[in-house]
Amino acid sequence: MHERITAAADPAAAGLSEAPIELEVDSTAQIATETAAEAVDEIAEAEGPTTDSEAETIADAPLPRRRSHRQRRTVRAADIAASRPLRAATAVAAVWLFAYAAHAAHLDLATLLVIVLGTAALNRYGSTVLDRIMAAVVLLAGTAIVGGLVISYWPWGLDPVAVGGFALSVLVLVSFATRRRFRLPMHFAAADGIAILGGVAAVVIAAWPTLHSDFWKQFDYSALLADRLRQFAMFDVVRSGHSYAFAHFNRVSAQALPGARTYPSGMQMVYAIVDCFVHGDAKPGPPLHEFVRYYWYTLISFGLLVLATAWAAKRMVGPMVADRLRLPSVFVTAGVGAFLSTGYFLSYVWQGFDSVVFACVFLVAGMAVILRPPRNVWEQALLAGSAFLAVVFGHPLLLPHITLVLVAALVVYRRRFFKNHIEGKLAFVLGTLGVAVLVTAPLMAVSGLNIGTRFHTDGFIIALPWHVVLTVSVAAAIALANPATRRLPHAKAALAALAATGAVQIALEIDLVGHSSTRYYVEKSLNGLVLMCLVGLGGLANLWPKARPKATRTAEAAEAAKAAKIAKVTKTPRPRTRRTRKPWPIRQAENAIAAITAALAAGAVAFAPAYINWPRFQPGTDSTWAQLWTGRHTFVADYGHQLRAQQRLGVYTDGVPTIVASSPSGILNLNMSLLAGLANRDLHAVSSQINRTTDLYGLTGLPAKGEWSPQAKASLKILEHIITSNKVPVRIVVSDKVLAAKLQSFAALHPQFKAKILYAP
């Protein structure tokens, strides 16, 4: 194709005013725009980044139909300049109309879907549909965290029309400003499908115990431990206040737990923005129904963690040359997904580590988009900054992990920043990273979190077996350091990041020698390192033997280099090489066999009856976490019937500050007290007493005559102290008649405290 431009597109540059622009195009072939775009993506995957002008010329340049040997078009530059603002304004008006129409039809979720797909179609990361969507998720998470600062102060709050219309308007304006079309690639890799299936399977497994239960019985699993209830309390603060807690704390102080004002709540803000579309209303609705929606967000986040890790491992394979690496990439992707969805990390769901799961999603996805960046350096900086914000403001203790990934990428790709337009590109990159730091620093400062002291905090956590840690670490080192992989720039950066993070983790382990009770946050940090190693396993695919003779590969490489050189000189897209592929059924059968083999190798299939080793808090021999969870063999709260009885008595609707002591287990008393405070949105009224409910044991089946056990006597003293020391009158809910009589007698002797005793069998 030969193009001759006879007049400048800019009349000022050509010294013309209102002068016509004449373009003569001699087309030797008709090449569709989408085909050209795919060619660019494949070239970039195989050969690395190209310049922005080359990419846009091939991918976005409109090619006229060939009606004759030569075709002449005449347009005015003034008409072009005048039409762009008009078209932009029309597009903005159209997206606002769409947001209003979707809200009127109760389809606000469609607006969220359009935002995600629009972001995916506007970015140019990777060469497959899943690549674009994962990059869009990273961009939107970072944007939502920063945008939460805007939402906190504008007058519309979390109104879905305002949030959706503004987000879609930004996408349209960015498209016009960058002259970039909305376009999704048509390519879809087999490993992408396996990664998606792994994510869907993870959601189904995690949700299985609550799929066949009534509303109140679901809380036996969804509210199993107090960590999730505390995380939901902060989510409810953001959702009800339409802002970060520190922005307008007076609005939500009555329902906030201590520390809610300063705790990093990036996950809560992202979930709140999603919930405004799912619920279709700026108001969150009844708290317990809101909790059920929040619970599903946590399950979807776990599935997204499995999907993101498997996808990131596929990205670590490197450029997919022909069909040679299809089966090994499928094997690695399926193995990683099966290990995460059925193994140890499933315990994160019932332990309630919601913010850790959220941050880990963007830690592993961030590794992919940072270590294998897009061609555009500005887009690279935006993706890196978004991943950094999502990790740090999701769970700050993973700050060292993502920081070391950023540093390794900056060292490996340093030449990209100095290649062309040094002032503009370097200033933009440094400016974007600076904005990320400047935005994160105040949020971290107001949080009052000290990472050094947090690593010494006590707490219960199930430890990841050390043989798993060592196996995954060694396999990742082999995957990234083997001669077939280490020549790739992203493999060098990943290996350096893993080595540095491992050194930090070893230093923490040495620091805590002899302090076995303070491993709560150290174990979470170690698990983050293991997830990074799982991403690095993608390099194992490069150990797959090459099927073609060396002479053939050399000749093909020389021919490809020659074609690329000719294409660069003539400014024409390089023709796609026709590859000989196996029939579709055979390829899918091979993919299925590779995926099943990987799942078996990852230990995703149990071969023995399910049982759990409680002293070690680990599944038994040949059992899996998925088998225990779906078979309801894990620790179950079993207080659904008590919640139903308390609901009938108005405990969750009358707004009275409540402490629940109706279970023989202190943990369940804590959970039910938290649920009562959440349902009435008055947690602050009992915040000074609520943690003491963990010591309330043995308060059921008490004898009417005779001595109580020492444990029951101690629990009674705690309840009496709660009545006399709480700042506002409190209600005590019990399920034992003898205990109710004792507390009623105590309340009658101290009428000034106005305590209420409620018997709920």
PDB file of N, CA and C in Angstrom, residues 305-374:
ATOM      1  N   LEU A 305      -9.219 -14.108  42.380  1.00  0.00           N
ATOM      2  CA  LEU A 305      -7.834 -14.405  42.759  1.00  0.00           C
ATOM      3  C   LEU A 305      -7.325 -15.632  42.016  1.00  0.00           C
ATOM      4  N   VAL A 306      -8.145 -16.667  41.949  1.00  0.00           N
ATOM      5  CA  VAL A 306      -7.749 -17.877  41.214  1.00  0.00           C
ATOM      6  C   VAL A 306      -7.552 -17.560  39.737  1.00  0.00           C
ATOM      7  N   LEU A 307      -8.502 -16.840  39.148  1.00  0.00           N
ATOM      8  CA  LEU A 307      -8.409 -16.469  37.736  1.00  0.00           C
ATOM      9  C   LEU A 307      -7.183 -15.600  37.472  1.00  0.00           C
ATOM     10  N   ALA A 308      -6.953 -14.594  38.309  1.00  0.00           N
ATOM     11  CA  ALA A 308      -5.845 -13.670  38.082  1.00  0.00           C
ATOM     12  C   ALA A 308      -4.499 -14.375  38.211  1.00  0.00           C
ATOM     13  N   THR A 309      -4.364 -15.278  39.180  1.00  0.00           N
ATOM     14  CA  THR A 309      -3.091 -15.985  39.356  1.00  0.00           C
ATOM     15  C   THR A 309      -2.817 -16.917  38.184  1.00  0.00           C
ATOM     16  N   ALA A 310      -3.843 -17.658  37.758  1.00  0.00           N
ATOM     17  CA  ALA A 310      -3.657 -18.556  36.614  1.00  0.00           C
ATOM     18  C   ALA A 310      -3.350 -17.764  35.351  1.00  0.00           C
ATOM     19  N   TRP A 311      -4.042 -16.657  35.148  1.00  0.00           N
ATOM     20  CA  TRP A 311      -3.786 -15.813  33.968  1.00  0.00           C
ATOM     21  C   TRP A 311      -2.393 -15.202  34.022  1.00  0.00           C
ATOM     22  N   ALA A 312      -1.985 -14.720  35.188  1.00  0.00           N
ATOM     23  CA  ALA A 312      -0.653 -14.131  35.318  1.00  0.00           C
ATOM     24  C   ALA A 312       0.433 -15.169  35.063  1.00  0.00           C
ATOM     25  N   ALA A 313       0.198 -16.421  35.500  1.00  0.00           N
ATOM     26  CA  ALA A 313       1.164 -17.485  35.213  1.00  0.00           C
ATOM     27  C   ALA A 313       1.278 -17.718  33.711  1.00  0.00           C
ATOM     28  N   LYS A 314       0.148 -17.639  33.016  1.00  0.00           N
ATOM     29  CA  LYS A 314       0.190 -17.772  31.553  1.00  0.00           C
ATOM     30  C   LYS A 314       0.974 -16.640  30.912  1.00  0.00           C
ATOM     31  N   ARG A 315       0.827 -15.421  31.453  1.00  0.00           N
ATOM     32  CA  ARG A 315       1.575 -14.285  30.915  1.00  0.00           C
ATOM     33  C   ARG A 315       3.071 -14.451  31.124  1.00  0.00           C
ATOM     34  N   MET A 316       3.464 -15.175  32.163  1.00  0.00           N
ATOM     35  CA  MET A 316       4.888 -15.391  32.413  1.00  0.00           C
ATOM     36  C   MET A 316       5.508 -16.377  31.430  1.00  0.00           C
ATOM     37  N   VAL A 317       4.669 -17.069  30.662  1.00  0.00           N
ATOM     38  CA  VAL A 317       5.209 -17.999  29.659  1.00  0.00           C
ATOM     39  C   VAL A 317       6.026 -17.235  28.634  1.00  0.00           C
ATOM     40  N   GLY A 318       5.552 -16.055  28.260  1.00  0.00           N
ATOM     41  CA  GLY A 318       6.235 -15.279  27.238  1.00  0.00           C
ATOM     42  C   GLY A 318       5.446 -15.289  25.947  1.00  0.00           C
ATOM     43  N   PRO A 319       5.989 -14.750  24.875  1.00  0.00           N
ATOM     44  CA  PRO A 319       5.287 -14.732  23.582  1.00  0.00           C
ATOM     45  C   PRO A 319       4.906 -16.137  23.141  1.00  0.00           C
ATOM     46  N   MET A 320       3.647 -16.302  22.777  1.00  0.00           N
ATOM     47  CA  MET A 320       3.143 -17.610  22.371  1.00  0.00           C
ATOM     48  C   MET A 320       3.485 -17.831  20.898  1.00  0.00           C
ATOM     49  N   VAL A 321       4.541 -18.564  20.636  1.00  0.00           N
ATOM     50  CA  VAL A 321       5.002 -18.813  19.279  1.00  0.00           C
ATOM     51  C   VAL A 321       4.241 -20.010  18.713  1.00  0.00           C
ATOM     52  N   ALA A 322       3.458 -19.751  17.655  1.00  0.00           N
ATOM     53  CA  ALA A 322       2.685 -20.783  16.969  1.00  0.00           C
ATOM     54  C   ALA A 322       1.868 -21.576  17.979  1.00  0.00           C
ATOM     55  N   ASP A 323       1.807 -22.889  17.820  1.00  0.00           N
ATOM     56  CA  ASP A 323       0.998 -23.746  18.680  1.00  0.00           C
ATOM     57  C   ASP A 323       1.873 -24.542  19.641  1.00  0.00           C
ATOM     58  N   ARG A 324       3.165 -24.244  19.653  1.00  0.00           N
ATOM     59  CA  ARG A 324       4.101 -25.096  20.400  1.00  0.00           C
ATOM     60  C   ARG A 324       3.888 -25.033  21.901  1.00  0.00           C
ATOM     61  N   LEU A 325       3.563 -23.855  22.446  1.00  0.00           N
ATOM     62  CA  LEU A 325       3.443 -23.695  23.889  1.00  0.00           C
ATOM     63  C   LEU A 325       2.001 -23.764  24.379  1.00  0.00           C
ATOM     64  N   ARG A 326       1.093 -24.199  23.510  1.00  0.00           N
ATOM     65  CA  ARG A 326      -0.308 -24.245  23.937  1.00  0.00           C
ATOM     66  C   ARG A 326      -0.522 -25.248  25.068  1.00  0.00           C
ATOM     67  N   LEU A 327      -0.096 -26.476  24.878  1.00  0.00           N
ATOM     68  CA  LEU A 327      -0.323 -27.502  25.895  1.00  0.00           C
ATOM     69  C   LEU A 327       0.419 -27.213  27.200  1.00  0.00           C
ATOM     70  N   PRO A 328       1.693 -26.834  27.180  1.00  0.00           N
ATOM     71  CA  PRO A 328       2.345 -26.516  28.457  1.00  0.00           C
ATOM     72  C   PRO A 328       1.720 -25.325  29.167  1.00  0.00           C
ATOM     73  N   SER A 329       1.261 -24.336  28.421  1.00  0.00           N
ATOM     74  CA  SER A 329       0.614 -23.202  29.084  1.00  0.00           C
ATOM     75  C   SER A 329      -0.716 -23.620  29.694  1.00  0.00           C
ATOM     76  N   VAL A 330      -1.455 -24.484  29.011  1.00  0.00           N
ATOM     77  CA  VAL A 330      -2.697 -25.012  29.573  1.00  0.00           C
ATOM     78  C   VAL A 330      -2.410 -25.815  30.836  1.00  0.00           C
ATOM     79  N   PHE A 331      -1.359 -26.617  30.810  1.00  0.00           N
ATOM     80  CA  PHE A 331      -1.004 -27.442  31.965  1.00  0.00           C
ATOM     81  C   PHE A 331      -0.678 -26.569  33.177  1.00  0.00           C
ATOM     82  N   VAL A 332       0.150 -25.551  32.987  1.00  0.00           N
ATOM     83  CA  VAL A 332       0.531 -24.677  34.097  1.00  0.00           C
ATOM     84  C   VAL A 332      -0.678 -23.905  34.613  1.00  0.00           C
ATOM     85  N   THR A 333      -1.479 -23.360  33.703  1.00  0.00           N
ATOM     86  CA  THR A 333      -2.643 -22.581  34.110  1.00  0.00           C
ATOM     87  C   THR A 333      -3.633 -23.432  34.894  1.00  0.00           C
ATOM     88  N   ALA A 334      -3.907 -24.633  34.408  1.00  0.00           N
ATOM     89  CA  ALA A 334      -4.847 -25.517  35.099  1.00  0.00           C
ATOM     90  C   ALA A 334      -4.296 -25.959  36.449  1.00  0.00           C
ATOM     91  N   GLY A 335      -3.001 -26.240  36.523  1.00  0.00           N
ATOM     92  CA  GLY A 335      -2.411 -26.656  37.794  1.00  0.00           C
ATOM     93  C   GLY A 335      -2.485 -25.571  38.849  1.00  0.00           C
ATOM     94  N   VAL A 336      -2.171 -24.343  38.461  1.00  0.00           N
ATOM     95  CA  VAL A 336      -2.235 -23.223  39.411  1.00  0.00           C
ATOM     96  C   VAL A 336      -3.674 -22.993  39.860  1.00  0.00           C
ATOM     97  N   GLY A 337      -4.618 -22.997  38.919  1.00  0.00           N
ATOM     98  CA  GLY A 337      -6.015 -22.785  39.276  1.00  0.00           C
ATOM     99  C   GLY A 337      -6.560 -23.879  40.172  1.00  0.00           C
ATOM    100  N   ALA A 338      -6.221 -25.132  39.894  1.00  0.00           N
ATOM    101  CA  ALA A 338      -6.711 -26.241  40.712  1.00  0.00           C
ATOM    102  C   ALA A 338      -6.133 -26.192  42.119  1.00  0.00           C
ATOM    103  N   PHE A 339      -4.856 -25.844  42.235  1.00  0.00           N
ATOM    104  CA  PHE A 339      -4.229 -25.760  43.557  1.00  0.00           C
ATOM    105  C   PHE A 339      -4.883 -24.677  44.411  1.00  0.00           C
ATOM    106  N   LEU A 340      -5.162 -23.523  43.814  1.00  0.00           N
ATOM    107  CA  LEU A 340      -5.739 -22.416  44.584  1.00  0.00           C
ATOM    108  C   LEU A 340      -7.202 -22.653  44.937  1.00  0.00           C
ATOM    109  N   SER A 341      -7.976 -23.216  44.024  1.00  0.00           N
ATOM    110  CA  SER A 341      -9.415 -23.349  44.252  1.00  0.00           C
ATOM    111  C   SER A 341      -9.771 -24.508  45.170  1.00  0.00           C
ATOM    112  N   THR A 342      -8.880 -25.479  45.343  1.00  0.00           N
ATOM    113  CA  THR A 342      -9.202 -26.641  46.178  1.00  0.00           C
ATOM    114  C   THR A 342      -8.264 -26.810  47.359  1.00  0.00           C
ATOM    115  N   GLY A 343      -7.189 -26.027  47.417  1.00  0.00           N
ATOM    116  CA  GLY A 343      -6.176 -26.233  48.439  1.00  0.00           C
ATOM    117  C   GLY A 343      -6.242 -25.237  49.576  1.00  0.00           C
ATOM    118  N   TYR A 344      -5.080 -24.954  50.131  1.00  0.00           N
ATOM    119  CA  TYR A 344      -4.971 -24.160  51.354  1.00  0.00           C
ATOM    120  C   TYR A 344      -5.643 -22.800  51.248  1.00  0.00           C
ATOM    121  N   PHE A 345      -5.518 -22.119  50.126  1.00  0.00           N
ATOM    122  CA  PHE A 345      -6.014 -20.752  50.025  1.00  0.00           C
ATOM    123  C   PHE A 345      -7.539 -20.676  50.095  1.00  0.00           C
ATOM    124  N   LEU A 346      -8.224 -21.804  49.970  1.00  0.00           N
ATOM    125  CA  LEU A 346      -9.663 -21.812  50.194  1.00  0.00           C
ATOM    126  C   LEU A 346      -9.996 -21.485  51.648  1.00  0.00           C
ATOM    127  N   SER A 347      -9.064 -21.751  52.575  1.00  0.00           N
ATOM    128  CA  SER A 347      -9.310 -21.423  53.986  1.00  0.00           C
ATOM    129  C   SER A 347      -9.416 -19.927  54.208  1.00  0.00           C
ATOM    130  N   TYR A 348      -8.904 -19.121  53.270  1.00  0.00           N
ATOM    131  CA  TYR A 348      -9.066 -17.671  53.383  1.00  0.00           C
ATOM    132  C   TYR A 348     -10.537 -17.265  53.381  1.00  0.00           C
ATOM    133  N   VAL A 349     -11.383 -18.065  52.707  1.00  0.00           N
ATOM    134  CA  VAL A 349     -12.799 -17.721  52.608  1.00  0.00           C
ATOM    135  C   VAL A 349     -13.458 -17.826  53.971  1.00  0.00           C
ATOM    136  N   TRP A 350     -13.262 -18.952  54.657  1.00  0.00           N
ATOM    137  CA  TRP A 350     -13.973 -19.107  55.927  1.00  0.00           C
ATOM    138  C   TRP A 350     -13.228 -18.479  57.089  1.00  0.00           C
ATOM    139  N   GLN A 351     -11.976 -18.084  56.914  1.00  0.00           N
ATOM    140  CA  GLN A 351     -11.302 -17.305  57.947  1.00  0.00           C
ATOM    141  C   GLN A 351     -11.659 -15.821  57.862  1.00  0.00           C
ATOM    142  N   GLY A 352     -12.275 -15.410  56.757  1.00  0.00           N
ATOM    143  CA  GLY A 352     -12.724 -14.032  56.637  1.00  0.00           C
ATOM    144  C   GLY A 352     -11.625 -13.054  56.302  1.00  0.00           C
ATOM    145  N   PHE A 353     -10.581 -13.498  55.583  1.00  0.00           N
ATOM    146  CA  PHE A 353      -9.468 -12.614  55.212  1.00  0.00           C
ATOM    147  C   PHE A 353      -9.817 -11.874  53.917  1.00  0.00           C
ATOM    148  N   ASP A 354     -10.870 -11.085  53.957  1.00  0.00           N
ATOM    149  CA  ASP A 354     -11.399 -10.471  52.740  1.00  0.00           C
ATOM    150  C   ASP A 354     -10.445  -9.447  52.143  1.00  0.00           C
ATOM    151  N   SER A 355      -9.877  -8.578  52.975  1.00  0.00           N
ATOM    152  CA  SER A 355      -8.985  -7.554  52.446  1.00  0.00           C
ATOM    153  C   SER A 355      -7.697  -8.156  51.904  1.00  0.00           C
ATOM    154  N   VAL A 356      -7.246  -9.266  52.490  1.00  0.00           N
ATOM    155  CA  VAL A 356      -6.038  -9.933  51.985  1.00  0.00           C
ATOM    156  C   VAL A 356      -6.301 -10.520  50.608  1.00  0.00           C
ATOM    157  N   VAL A 357      -7.464 -11.153  50.440  1.00  0.00           N
ATOM    158  CA  VAL A 357      -7.811 -11.717  49.132  1.00  0.00           C
ATOM    159  C   VAL A 357      -7.864 -10.615  48.086  1.00  0.00           C
ATOM    160  N   PHE A 358      -8.490  -9.493  48.429  1.00  0.00           N
ATOM    161  CA  PHE A 358      -8.592  -8.371  47.495  1.00  0.00           C
ATOM    162  C   PHE A 358      -7.206  -7.874  47.095  1.00  0.00           C
ATOM    163  N   ALA A 359      -6.333  -7.659  48.070  1.00  0.00           N
ATOM    164  CA  ALA A 359      -4.997  -7.149  47.756  1.00  0.00           C
ATOM    165  C   ALA A 359      -4.191  -8.167  46.956  1.00  0.00           C
ATOM    166  N   CYS A 360      -4.364  -9.450  47.251  1.00  0.00           N
ATOM    167  CA  CYS A 360      -3.613 -10.484  46.525  1.00  0.00           C
ATOM    168  C   CYS A 360      -4.047 -10.568  45.065  1.00  0.00           C
ATOM    169  N   VAL A 361      -5.326 -10.285  44.785  1.00  0.00           N
ATOM    170  CA  VAL A 361      -5.782 -10.264  43.387  1.00  0.00           C
ATOM    171  C   VAL A 361      -4.933  -9.302  42.574  1.00  0.00           C
ATOM    172  N   PHE A 362      -4.688  -8.111  43.124  1.00  0.00           N
ATOM    173  CA  PHE A 362      -3.967  -7.096  42.369  1.00  0.00           C
ATOM    174  C   PHE A 362      -2.461  -7.211  42.544  1.00  0.00           C
ATOM    175  N   LEU A 363      -2.029  -8.012  43.530  1.00  0.00           N
ATOM    176  CA  LEU A 363      -0.608  -8.333  43.600  1.00  0.00           C
ATOM    177  C   LEU A 363      -0.210  -9.229  42.431  1.00  0.00           C
ATOM    178  N   VAL A 364      -0.982 -10.296  42.184  1.00  0.00           N
ATOM    179  CA  VAL A 364      -0.636 -11.219  41.101  1.00  0.00           C
ATOM    180  C   VAL A 364      -0.952 -10.615  39.738  1.00  0.00           C
ATOM    181  N   ALA A 365      -2.108  -9.933  39.622  1.00  0.00           N
ATOM    182  CA  ALA A 365      -2.412  -9.266  38.349  1.00  0.00           C
ATOM    183  C   ALA A 365      -1.421  -8.139  38.096  1.00  0.00           C
ATOM    184  N   GLY A 366      -1.009  -7.457  39.166  1.00  0.00           N
ATOM    185  CA  GLY A 366      -0.001  -6.407  39.024  1.00  0.00           C
ATOM    186  C   GLY A 366       1.323  -6.938  38.538  1.00  0.00           C
ATOM    187  N   MET A 367       1.707  -8.140  38.979  1.00  0.00           N
ATOM    188  CA  MET A 367       2.941  -8.744  38.467  1.00  0.00           C
ATOM    189  C   MET A 367       2.885  -8.899  36.955  1.00  0.00           C
ATOM    190  N   ALA A 368       1.718  -9.324  36.448  1.00  0.00           N
ATOM    191  CA  ALA A 368       1.593  -9.539  35.005  1.00  0.00           C
ATOM    192  C   ALA A 368       1.677  -8.231  34.235  1.00  0.00           C
ATOM    193  N   VAL A 369       0.904  -7.224  34.663  1.00  0.00           N
ATOM    194  CA  VAL A 369       0.862  -5.980  33.890  1.00  0.00           C
ATOM    195  C   VAL A 369       2.103  -5.127  34.099  1.00  0.00           C
ATOM    196  N   ILE A 370       2.815  -5.325  35.199  1.00  0.00           N
ATOM    197  CA  ILE A 370       4.040  -4.559  35.441  1.00  0.00           C
ATOM    198  C   ILE A 370       5.236  -5.228  34.783  1.00  0.00           C
ATOM    199  N   LEU A 371       5.345  -6.541  34.908  1.00  0.00           N
ATOM    200  CA  LEU A 371       6.516  -7.239  34.372  1.00  0.00           C
ATOM    201  C   LEU A 371       6.386  -7.512  32.874  1.00  0.00           C
ATOM    202  N   ARG A 372       5.166  -7.631  32.375  1.00  0.00           N
ATOM    203  CA  ARG A 372       4.954  -7.715  30.923  1.00  0.00           C
ATOM    204  C   ARG A 372       4.098  -6.533  30.507  1.00  0.00           C
ATOM    205  N   PRO A 373       4.691  -5.356  30.390  1.00  0.00           N
ATOM    206  CA  PRO A 373       3.919  -4.130  30.206  1.00  0.00           C
ATOM    207  C   PRO A 373       3.399  -3.985  28.784  1.00  0.00           C
ATOM    208  N   PRO A 374       2.440  -3.075  28.578  1.00  0.00           N
ATOM    209  CA  PRO A 374       1.974  -2.769  27.216  1.00  0.00           C
ATOM    210  C   PRO A 374       3.021  -1.977  26.450  1.00  0.00           C
TER     211      PRO A 374
END
